[in-house]
XYZ file of C-alpha atoms in Angstrom:
651
model
C -7.673 -48.085 -96.455
C -5.643 -45.340 -94.589
C -7.354 -43.384 -91.636
C -6.624 -40.425 -89.340
C -6.799 -40.581 -85.533
C -10.073 -40.326 -83.941
C -12.318 -40.967 -80.951
C -15.427 -42.827 -80.011
C -16.996 -46.424 -78.775
C -19.620 -48.152 -80.836
C -23.234 -49.199 -80.225
C -25.779 -51.652 -81.813
C -28.210 -48.361 -82.301
C -30.966 -49.340 -84.640
C -31.285 -48.385 -88.382
C -32.434 -44.850 -88.472
C -34.419 -44.482 -91.578
C -34.026 -40.381 -92.528
C -31.905 -38.753 -89.351
C -31.295 -35.242 -89.713
C -27.364 -34.259 -89.319
C -25.683 -31.091 -88.350
C -22.102 -31.054 -88.567
C -18.657 -29.841 -86.882
C -16.043 -30.904 -89.409
C -16.327 -31.106 -93.313
C -15.219 -34.236 -95.079
C -16.504 -36.655 -97.438
C -18.052 -40.134 -96.182
C -15.499 -42.849 -96.851
C -16.351 -45.113 -99.280
C -15.590 -49.064 -98.910
C -13.373 -49.743 -102.095
C -14.955 -53.140 -102.543
C -19.006 -51.969 -102.300
C -19.091 -48.131 -103.035
C -22.658 -48.404 -101.681
C -21.353 -48.556 -98.581
C -19.742 -45.451 -96.835
C -19.049 -44.055 -93.081
C -18.942 -40.732 -91.993
C -19.200 -38.310 -88.630
C -22.224 -35.940 -87.600
C -23.939 -34.566 -84.927
C -26.157 -36.949 -82.904
C -28.123 -34.886 -80.071
C -25.412 -32.525 -79.983
C -22.484 -34.895 -80.060
C -20.161 -36.038 -82.836
C -20.806 -39.777 -83.763
C -19.644 -42.428 -86.352
C -22.529 -43.279 -89.017
C -22.662 -45.607 -91.637
C -24.484 -44.957 -94.888
C -25.679 -47.204 -97.569
C -26.273 -45.113 -100.876
C -28.464 -48.066 -102.482
C -31.049 -47.412 -99.503
C -30.033 -44.028 -98.974
C -30.317 -44.925 -94.947
C -27.888 -44.609 -92.187
C -27.304 -46.188 -89.250
C -25.756 -44.771 -86.011
C -22.279 -47.102 -84.965
C -20.852 -44.874 -81.920
C -22.599 -43.225 -78.749
C -20.089 -41.761 -76.051
C -20.490 -39.355 -73.535
C -17.160 -37.522 -75.037
C -18.569 -38.194 -78.756
C -16.315 -39.697 -81.383
C -14.588 -38.190 -84.820
C -11.919 -40.376 -86.404
C -13.363 -42.907 -88.425
C -12.749 -45.136 -91.526
C -14.031 -48.049 -93.793
C -11.795 -50.821 -95.018
C -12.044 -52.769 -98.030
C -13.812 -55.599 -96.264
C -16.768 -53.025 -95.005
C -15.576 -53.014 -91.327
C -16.117 -49.388 -90.141
C -13.342 -47.944 -87.900
C -13.201 -45.523 -85.001
C -10.978 -44.228 -82.491
C -12.224 -44.722 -78.745
C -10.323 -41.926 -76.887
C -10.398 -40.209 -73.447
C -10.938 -36.942 -72.398
C -7.142 -36.095 -72.846
C -6.875 -37.539 -76.378
C -5.569 -41.088 -75.624
C -6.982 -44.288 -76.445
C -7.242 -47.052 -79.081
C -9.004 -48.256 -82.265
C -11.810 -50.229 -82.272
C -13.823 -51.995 -85.445
C -17.259 -53.888 -86.104
C -18.929 -54.822 -89.604
C -20.799 -52.564 -91.461
C -24.074 -54.143 -90.933
C -23.490 -54.347 -86.832
C -22.126 -57.000 -84.253
C -19.962 -56.397 -81.356
C -16.913 -54.160 -81.328
C -13.735 -55.254 -80.949
C -10.107 -53.972 -80.783
C -8.515 -53.201 -84.070
C -5.121 -54.834 -82.427
C -5.024 -56.287 -79.226
C -2.347 -55.779 -76.743
C -1.834 -51.792 -77.686
C -1.494 -49.586 -75.110
C -3.120 -46.132 -75.044
C -1.977 -43.448 -77.182
C -2.340 -40.642 -79.279
C -3.839 -41.528 -82.786
C -1.415 -41.394 -85.400
C -2.827 -43.229 -88.253
C -4.480 -46.387 -89.307
C -3.680 -48.736 -92.360
C -5.422 -51.744 -93.615
C -4.461 -53.744 -96.846
C -6.701 -55.093 -98.945
C -6.216 -58.658 -97.149
C -7.313 -57.143 -93.938
C -3.666 -56.365 -92.566
C -3.591 -53.714 -90.024
C -0.820 -51.134 -89.410
C -1.331 -48.574 -86.963
C 0.859 -45.984 -85.081
C -0.001 -44.361 -81.824
C 2.252 -41.586 -79.948
C 3.584 -40.543 -76.881
C 5.180 -37.927 -75.272
C 8.375 -39.464 -76.534
C 7.700 -40.479 -79.926
C 5.611 -43.114 -82.382
C 5.364 -46.574 -82.471
C 3.820 -48.512 -85.391
C 1.865 -51.856 -85.049
C 1.119 -54.605 -86.917
C -1.099 -57.514 -87.235
C -4.260 -59.308 -88.458
C -7.371 -57.378 -88.469
C -8.853 -57.973 -84.321
C -5.309 -60.257 -83.753
C -2.519 -59.485 -81.741
C -0.505 -56.618 -82.080
C 2.721 -56.911 -82.835
C 5.159 -53.721 -82.621
C 7.373 -53.169 -85.925
C 9.224 -49.748 -85.479
C 9.667 -47.582 -82.734
C 10.422 -43.641 -84.078
C 11.759 -41.282 -81.091
C 9.574 -38.178 -83.021
C 6.504 -37.541 -83.402
C 5.070 -39.183 -86.939
C 2.123 -40.172 -88.795
C 1.169 -43.518 -90.630
C 0.422 -41.905 -93.996
C -0.212 -45.341 -95.884
C 0.237 -49.008 -96.789
C 0.830 -50.663 -100.321
C -1.863 -52.641 -101.814
C -0.019 -56.100 -101.248
C 0.418 -55.130 -97.494
C 4.258 -55.310 -97.834
C 5.294 -51.311 -97.227
C 4.381 -48.665 -94.966
C 4.620 -44.845 -95.268
C 5.400 -42.526 -92.530
C 5.421 -38.716 -92.186
C 7.513 -36.732 -89.858
C 8.596 -33.402 -89.946
C 7.725 -32.023 -93.570
C 11.075 -29.599 -93.637
C 13.165 -32.322 -92.091
C 15.139 -35.078 -92.918
C 12.572 -37.231 -91.589
C 9.954 -35.765 -93.863
C 9.107 -39.363 -95.440
C 10.297 -42.595 -93.985
C 9.032 -46.039 -95.923
C 9.498 -49.121 -93.378
C 9.077 -52.851 -94.425
C 5.477 -53.838 -92.747
C 6.562 -57.172 -91.617
C 9.440 -56.374 -89.222
C 9.776 -52.307 -89.393
C 13.209 -52.283 -91.970
C 14.005 -48.965 -93.130
C 13.561 -49.554 -96.799
C 14.078 -45.429 -97.906
C 14.327 -41.948 -96.312
C 13.059 -39.486 -98.536
C 14.397 -35.940 -96.975
C 12.726 -32.628 -97.747
C 15.537 -31.123 -99.526
C 15.366 -27.558 -100.009
C 12.350 -27.151 -99.290
C 9.603 -29.739 -97.777
C 7.784 -32.936 -98.428
C 4.536 -34.800 -97.433
C 3.523 -38.364 -97.822
C -0.525 -39.065 -99.679
C -0.380 -42.459 -99.404
C 0.901 -45.611 -101.835
C -0.982 -46.195 -105.404
C -4.316 -48.415 -105.276
C -3.333 -50.429 -108.168
C -2.437 -54.397 -107.342
C 1.028 -55.070 -108.057
C 2.425 -51.547 -107.902
C 4.346 -49.985 -104.415
C 4.519 -46.218 -105.867
C 4.085 -43.809 -103.341
C 2.105 -40.358 -103.759
C 4.012 -37.041 -102.642
C 4.039 -33.129 -102.729
C 6.983 -31.352 -102.856
C 7.610 -27.755 -101.915
C 10.503 -26.283 -103.893
C 11.565 -22.915 -105.503
C 8.508 -21.158 -104.580
C 5.829 -23.451 -106.090
C 4.235 -26.936 -104.909
C 4.779 -29.971 -107.201
C 3.855 -33.300 -107.685
C 6.198 -36.142 -107.151
C 6.316 -39.998 -106.681
C 8.397 -42.502 -105.437
C 9.277 -46.242 -106.182
C 11.254 -48.931 -104.353
C 15.140 -48.778 -105.227
C 14.612 -45.392 -107.092
C 14.784 -41.419 -105.763
C 12.049 -39.336 -105.852
C 10.769 -38.150 -108.996
C 9.305 -34.712 -109.046
C 6.947 -33.938 -111.907
C 7.465 -30.315 -112.835
C 4.649 -30.243 -115.040
C 2.374 -30.383 -112.469
C 3.141 -27.349 -110.336
C 1.253 -24.807 -108.473
C 2.067 -21.371 -106.936
C -0.352 -22.369 -103.775
C -0.640 -24.887 -101.450
C -2.313 -28.243 -102.603
C -3.549 -31.554 -101.438
C -3.771 -34.966 -104.003
C -5.250 -38.434 -103.634
C -4.902 -41.288 -106.062
C -7.717 -41.678 -108.473
C -8.805 -45.132 -108.681
C -6.867 -46.499 -111.220
C -3.702 -45.408 -109.734
C -2.221 -43.618 -112.530
C -4.176 -40.549 -112.227
C -4.306 -38.060 -109.177
C -7.132 -35.752 -108.204
C -5.618 -32.222 -107.154
C -7.618 -30.107 -104.614
C -5.695 -26.301 -104.626
C -6.279 -23.650 -101.891
C -5.911 -20.233 -103.962
C -6.527 -17.038 -101.992
C -9.416 -18.192 -99.989
C -11.047 -20.375 -103.038
C -10.620 -24.033 -104.288
C -9.588 -25.199 -108.142
C -9.770 -28.804 -108.860
C -7.634 -30.379 -111.049
C -7.088 -33.972 -112.643
C -3.391 -34.866 -113.431
C -2.307 -38.198 -115.757
C 0.849 -39.350 -115.111
C 1.233 -41.630 -117.990
C 0.236 -38.734 -120.580
C 1.841 -35.776 -118.014
C -1.533 -33.970 -118.630
C -3.295 -31.753 -116.121
C -6.827 -30.426 -116.805
C -8.911 -28.378 -114.627
C -12.401 -29.945 -113.570
C -15.329 -27.169 -113.608
C -16.527 -26.339 -109.632
C -18.563 -23.312 -108.767
C -16.572 -20.204 -106.818
C -16.343 -21.187 -103.116
C -14.438 -23.744 -101.508
C -13.932 -27.424 -101.719
C -13.448 -28.755 -98.386
C -13.097 -32.583 -99.458
C -12.976 -34.232 -103.183
C -12.517 -38.000 -104.277
C -13.010 -40.114 -107.320
C -14.330 -43.906 -106.966
C -15.082 -46.189 -109.331
C -16.562 -45.488 -112.677
C -15.241 -41.986 -112.586
C -17.991 -40.964 -109.767
C -16.893 -37.862 -108.177
C -17.657 -36.646 -104.882
C -17.334 -33.410 -103.569
C -18.055 -31.452 -100.703
C -18.881 -27.633 -101.603
C -19.491 -24.625 -99.840
C -19.282 -20.885 -99.985
C -19.964 -18.049 -97.228
C -23.601 -18.338 -98.331
C -24.240 -22.048 -98.413
C -23.575 -24.445 -95.905
C -21.556 -27.465 -97.374
C -23.354 -29.633 -99.751
C -21.840 -33.345 -100.553
C -22.212 -33.994 -104.519
C -21.693 -36.882 -106.959
C -20.849 -36.596 -110.358
C -22.907 -39.675 -110.926
C -26.073 -39.012 -108.827
C -25.177 -41.581 -105.910
C -27.093 -40.685 -103.043
C -24.580 -38.886 -100.156
C -25.721 -37.988 -96.793
C -27.136 -34.309 -96.888
C -27.581 -31.679 -94.135
C -30.812 -29.923 -93.845
C -30.678 -26.612 -95.925
C -31.439 -23.133 -93.784
C -35.273 -22.111 -94.028
C -33.964 -18.512 -95.645
C -31.367 -17.338 -97.270
C -27.814 -16.805 -94.982
C -27.675 -12.954 -93.604
C -25.084 -10.903 -94.933
C -23.296 -9.147 -97.900
C -19.470 -11.106 -98.993
C -17.025 -8.980 -100.430
C -12.882 -9.504 -100.994
C -10.850 -6.611 -99.607
C -7.205 -6.398 -100.937
C -5.123 -4.112 -99.209
C -1.370 -3.270 -100.002
C 1.089 -4.360 -97.515
C 5.197 -5.013 -97.304
C 5.037 -8.590 -98.399
C 2.463 -8.202 -101.258
C -1.483 -7.780 -101.060
C -3.520 -8.553 -98.038
C -6.673 -10.485 -98.657
C -9.620 -10.197 -96.238
C -12.937 -11.739 -96.580
C -15.343 -9.462 -95.207
C -19.328 -9.926 -94.570
C -21.531 -6.946 -93.820
C -25.059 -6.800 -92.588
C -27.277 -6.542 -95.701
C -29.010 -2.997 -95.913
C -26.466 -1.764 -93.688
C -25.948 2.217 -94.104
C -22.861 3.578 -92.816
C -19.698 1.925 -90.671
C -21.071 -0.997 -88.697
C -19.290 -2.303 -85.276
C -16.987 -4.950 -86.780
C -15.660 -8.303 -85.331
C -12.516 -9.604 -86.768
C -12.554 -13.576 -86.756
C -8.693 -14.571 -86.511
C -7.959 -17.994 -88.032
C -5.555 -20.268 -86.288
C -2.718 -22.479 -87.626
C -0.474 -20.401 -88.352
C -0.605 -23.106 -91.186
C -4.298 -22.259 -92.401
C -6.388 -19.836 -93.770
C -10.074 -18.141 -93.780
C -12.123 -19.576 -96.984
C -14.895 -18.768 -98.852
C -16.959 -21.102 -96.937
C -19.888 -21.372 -94.809
C -19.014 -20.581 -91.230
C -21.770 -20.437 -88.874
C -20.084 -17.763 -86.202
C -20.187 -15.567 -89.104
C -23.615 -15.626 -89.807
C -24.592 -15.640 -85.994
C -22.680 -12.335 -85.993
C -24.017 -10.479 -89.275
C -27.535 -11.870 -87.848
C -26.690 -9.940 -84.610
C -25.586 -6.843 -86.715
C -22.463 -7.059 -86.612
C -19.983 -6.595 -89.655
C -17.182 -9.770 -89.799
C -13.538 -9.532 -91.066
C -11.700 -12.560 -91.804
C -8.049 -11.830 -92.455
C -5.289 -13.727 -94.246
C -1.912 -12.733 -92.321
C 1.057 -13.303 -93.651
C 1.728 -16.943 -92.432
C -1.410 -18.039 -93.597
C -1.628 -20.707 -96.463
C -3.410 -20.419 -99.511
C -1.194 -17.574 -100.805
C 1.994 -19.532 -101.303
C 5.108 -20.358 -100.046
C 6.592 -16.712 -99.506
C 3.633 -15.581 -97.935
C 3.480 -18.581 -95.439
C 7.410 -17.932 -94.437
C 7.245 -13.617 -94.508
C 7.552 -12.781 -90.516
C 8.961 -9.359 -91.205
C 7.997 -7.832 -87.727
C 8.612 -11.128 -85.996
C 6.163 -14.007 -85.087
C 2.768 -12.972 -84.090
C 3.713 -9.085 -84.482
C 3.965 -9.844 -88.358
C 0.132 -10.751 -87.905
C -0.897 -8.383 -85.486
C 0.452 -5.507 -88.169
C -1.910 -7.278 -90.903
C -4.950 -6.929 -88.566
C -4.157 -3.658 -88.236
C -3.849 -2.618 -91.687
C -6.969 -4.441 -92.639
C -8.671 -2.738 -89.893
C -7.694 0.783 -91.164
C -8.660 0.003 -94.674
C -12.057 -0.992 -93.504
C -12.320 2.136 -91.523
C -11.438 4.177 -94.623
C -13.782 2.546 -96.529
C -16.510 3.545 -94.083
C -17.575 -0.041 -93.849
C -16.187 -0.475 -89.741
C -16.831 1.667 -87.154
C -13.374 2.965 -85.776
C -14.810 2.976 -82.048
C -16.546 -0.447 -82.208
C -13.934 -3.178 -83.742
C -12.900 -6.529 -81.891
C -10.992 -9.605 -82.215
C -12.103 -13.105 -81.676
C -9.713 -15.985 -82.240
C -9.456 -19.464 -81.364
C -5.908 -21.371 -80.396
C -3.529 -19.561 -82.496
C -6.160 -17.041 -83.302
C -6.770 -16.799 -79.700
C -3.049 -15.888 -79.208
C -3.266 -13.365 -81.939
C -5.879 -11.740 -80.378
C -4.585 -11.263 -76.953
C -1.219 -10.270 -78.605
C -2.847 -7.705 -80.737
C -5.237 -6.482 -77.476
C -1.614 -5.391 -76.003
C 0.376 -4.150 -78.553
C -2.136 -1.950 -80.065
C -4.247 -1.256 -77.206
C -6.214 2.026 -78.979
C -7.313 -0.137 -82.315
C -9.654 -2.933 -80.341
C -12.706 -2.263 -78.475
C -12.958 -5.858 -76.882
C -11.463 -9.057 -77.590
C -12.706 -12.905 -77.419
C -9.709 -15.445 -76.954
C -10.674 -18.993 -77.070
C -8.286 -21.796 -75.933
C -4.934 -19.202 -76.452
C -1.645 -19.322 -75.631
C -0.883 -16.597 -73.600
C 2.440 -16.960 -72.246
C 4.849 -18.422 -74.937
C 7.353 -19.863 -72.592
C 4.890 -21.412 -70.439
C 3.053 -22.958 -72.820
C 6.243 -24.164 -74.536
C 7.359 -26.098 -71.354
C 3.950 -27.890 -71.347
C 2.366 -28.006 -74.916
C 2.635 -31.264 -77.207
C 6.067 -32.491 -78.691
C 4.870 -31.245 -82.270
C 3.845 -27.977 -81.126
C 6.895 -27.360 -79.058
C 8.624 -28.179 -82.382
C 6.897 -25.697 -84.108
C 7.442 -22.917 -81.529
C 11.655 -23.513 -82.069
C 10.962 -23.316 -85.971
C 9.340 -19.933 -86.097
C 11.459 -18.447 -83.277
C 14.944 -20.288 -84.420
C 15.196 -22.315 -80.743
C 13.516 -22.648 -77.365
C 12.527 -20.051 -75.025
C 16.045 -21.086 -72.809
C 17.902 -20.263 -75.470
C 15.988 -17.174 -77.205
C 14.062 -15.572 -74.067
C 13.949 -11.756 -75.557
C 12.421 -13.145 -78.877
C 9.544 -15.050 -77.198
C 8.989 -12.086 -74.434
C 8.654 -10.291 -77.143
C 6.230 -12.058 -78.912
C 4.140 -13.554 -75.720
C 0.809 -11.686 -74.842
C 1.611 -11.842 -71.228
C 4.550 -9.204 -71.957
C 2.142 -6.608 -72.846
C -0.326 -7.209 -70.494
C 0.139 -4.296 -68.193
C -0.767 -2.121 -71.886
C -3.988 -4.064 -72.265
C -7.208 -1.776 -71.929
C -10.060 -3.418 -73.620
C -12.764 -5.731 -71.910
C -11.439 -9.505 -72.400
C -13.543 -12.789 -72.677
C -11.174 -15.902 -72.100
C -12.828 -19.441 -72.906
C -10.276 -22.035 -71.916
C -10.199 -26.078 -71.561
C -9.241 -27.698 -68.186
C -7.625 -30.743 -70.852
C -6.485 -28.419 -73.515
C -2.562 -30.321 -74.298
C -2.117 -27.859 -77.142
C -2.639 -24.512 -75.406
C -2.099 -25.698 -71.738
C -4.680 -24.562 -68.935
C -1.770 -23.424 -66.851
C -0.148 -20.653 -68.772
C -3.602 -19.519 -69.388
C -4.302 -19.278 -65.612
C -0.822 -17.442 -65.289
C -2.280 -14.891 -67.272
C -5.786 -14.289 -65.924
C -3.972 -14.091 -62.840
C -2.155 -11.485 -63.571
C -5.313 -9.975 -65.163
C -7.028 -9.874 -61.748
C -3.995 -8.491 -60.262
C -3.718 -5.470 -62.604
C -7.619 -4.690 -62.291
C -7.941 -5.674 -66.115
C -11.639 -5.867 -66.972
C -12.154 -9.642 -68.148
C -14.603 -12.734 -67.735
C -13.138 -16.455 -67.991
C -15.387 -19.518 -69.169
C -13.834 -22.410 -68.239
C -15.026 -25.935 -70.311
C -14.306 -29.518 -69.264
C -12.926 -30.680 -71.968
C -9.496 -30.854 -74.339
C -8.236 -28.439 -77.286
C -10.868 -29.538 -79.679
C -13.811 -31.348 -78.421
C -16.681 -33.224 -79.208
C -19.597 -32.055 -77.767
C -22.021 -29.245 -79.656
C -23.077 -28.037 -76.176
C -19.733 -26.568 -75.472
C -19.243 -24.685 -78.576
C -22.743 -23.448 -78.337
C -22.080 -22.144 -74.913
C -18.703 -20.392 -75.856
C -20.385 -18.868 -79.070
C -23.196 -17.707 -76.797
C -21.070 -16.164 -74.205
C -19.229 -14.341 -77.145
C -21.979 -12.874 -78.725
C -23.815 -11.599 -75.508
C -20.224 -10.407 -74.578
C -19.664 -8.526 -77.730
C -23.238 -7.195 -77.659
C -22.459 -5.579 -74.504
C -18.851 -4.189 -75.003
C -19.505 -2.811 -78.338
C -22.836 -1.535 -78.267
C -23.789 -1.502 -74.662
C -25.879 -4.599 -73.837
C -27.152 -5.794 -70.744
C -24.581 -6.586 -68.326
C -24.057 -10.644 -67.882
C -24.340 -12.946 -64.634
C -21.004 -11.864 -63.314
C -20.765 -15.426 -61.743
C -18.138 -17.456 -63.345
C -16.338 -20.633 -62.785
C -12.649 -21.369 -62.208
C -10.659 -24.603 -61.981
C -9.286 -25.874 -59.126
C -5.367 -26.180 -60.066
C -2.524 -27.526 -58.293
C 1.034 -25.492 -58.345
C 2.117 -27.660 -60.937
C -1.092 -26.789 -62.993
C -0.421 -23.249 -62.667
C 3.246 -23.688 -64.030
C 1.648 -24.522 -67.096
C 1.956 -28.685 -66.943
C -1.459 -30.188 -68.191
C -2.273 -33.665 -69.695
C -2.711 -34.443 -73.428
C -6.204 -33.447 -75.437
C -8.748 -33.107 -78.623
C -12.962 -31.597 -82.456
C -16.259 -33.201 -84.864
C -19.586 -33.696 -86.027
C -23.341 -35.226 -85.810
C -28.500 -36.637 -86.509
C -31.416 -36.160 -84.599
C -34.363 -37.137 -86.529
C -36.056 -36.426 -89.982
C -34.012 -35.538 -93.197
C -30.949 -36.959 -94.512
C -27.471 -36.833 -93.192
C -24.124 -34.987 -94.279
C -20.488 -34.610 -92.810
C -18.076 -37.484 -92.887
C -15.181 -38.738 -91.486
C -11.653 -37.588 -91.054
C -8.822 -39.712 -93.038
C -5.269 -39.315 -93.193
C -4.436 -37.179 -95.844
C -1.397 -35.054 -95.386
C -1.622 -31.874 -97.198
C 1.256 -29.201 -98.103
C 1.921 -26.597 -95.424
C -0.458 -28.032 -92.856
C -3.648 -28.432 -95.262
C -4.965 -31.619 -93.186
C -8.529 -32.421 -92.856
C -7.822 -31.708 -88.969
C -6.808 -28.362 -88.302
C -3.194 -27.790 -87.577
C -1.339 -26.820 -84.797
C -3.103 -24.459 -82.938
C -5.870 -23.798 -84.861
């Protein structure tokens, strides 16, 4: 069993026969290898994300955690112990566990300091390995489940534990995928480095060891020559690239139960393709799936294939090929509003893809909101998004642009930064807007931008760089000042900045300034709503305060909503609050709706905070009572080009 980071304590809440679930994040329930009827997942509990067990034999759920801040990361080991990461508002904490059927919660390993979750792995015999991050690097610990922790390796960089071999002897650790530290294999007993697998000319990701007893084969994905390829590694040898399993767009993969087959999920042009690979026969086949997006897929004993499928018009559905009962979300009472279309706009580096949803029966151009995805290593999908339908039901059109830098369109599209960092994406947003206007779908006088994280950064940048195109903007937890954000953000995001720009703000001040929203603040002429988080480690509050201070000094119309959370947050009330504020703001600015209450909250900030400094930070899912559940856990599965269940940097 291998799991990713997480949040949340445990409770001995009574078994709930048929709770109703809403979910913020999409992944399948994780299944106990020894007893596939036992599963664990995260779902909505009174507006917060918490951990639940699911017993397929009785189709019943039991709540495991109950924390004021919510809980998201969870897993289950071969002995049916349920694990979760219990973190504070800054994203720092420790792993805990308890038996599937209840009992006291215990520390996964005693004596570990609090840190940022960087992965958990439990072997079949109960040996535990976990990684905790801090500002200077990552420490890997080992010990028996519930026993005393022993540090086995200290890595002076941000890394993730991606797997433990079935015999518990080897650990795989993933670093920056385009570096000499892409994949490292350690001896679990003492942390001795067995192998370092560099990325070569492209990138390399570790996806875990085979479950086959007696084998220590590691599954990899390699990006090389404009393709994504399966690869494997065994001790004593070099990685073997399986050129017959080659893909033109990003993939993730996981072992099948026999340990010789691989299930591959491909992201391609906003939709999913599911493949099955046989490493012995060197064969690749496509599995039939409905048009849309597979948010997760896993194969279990007996060939039972579990998938989590969705489309723009359909909320996620967990399906089992063997008919195994899985947690299920309630269906909407009526068809979701909107008519969806694909738009392809010619551009300098290839055709630009936009997912468009318009109100049913719309005649002529409509006020249109461009939802700008984060990342940048991510993309918008043909998948359910409650924000899309909230806007469409309110009479707005919605455009989701997979600008250059997005995943799902291949390495060349990911690397295209023709106009510069941020400015390339702004050019694509402007091109999509022009195409929508020309087709008569979007009202040219009523176009707005709405983005979160990196999407919030692009929203602010576009409002300043192309002020005449946009009537309003909503920036949620944005990067507003690149240099200040770089100084105070996480080490992983600092490294991302330096990779995108080719150096630090001190080394390349002009490049950073050219791509920073604060540079263009004097040109901004559209009303702006900023939603920021007081404990945001990724997009720190200090640099947002510096930007809003500039808005105030220059008398720019703006509203600010501060949330007492981190970058992601596990409380649904915060998401609803931000959604409501944004829709009301857009109704007012695009259609002249009623003015809001002008009172607004502002944080008390020390001079250090205003310089951009902040503490660390973190998003999730959760039941209320009535039907059956749906939406699961996050596990450590590393995907090519940032396709990780957890949304990647600034996304």
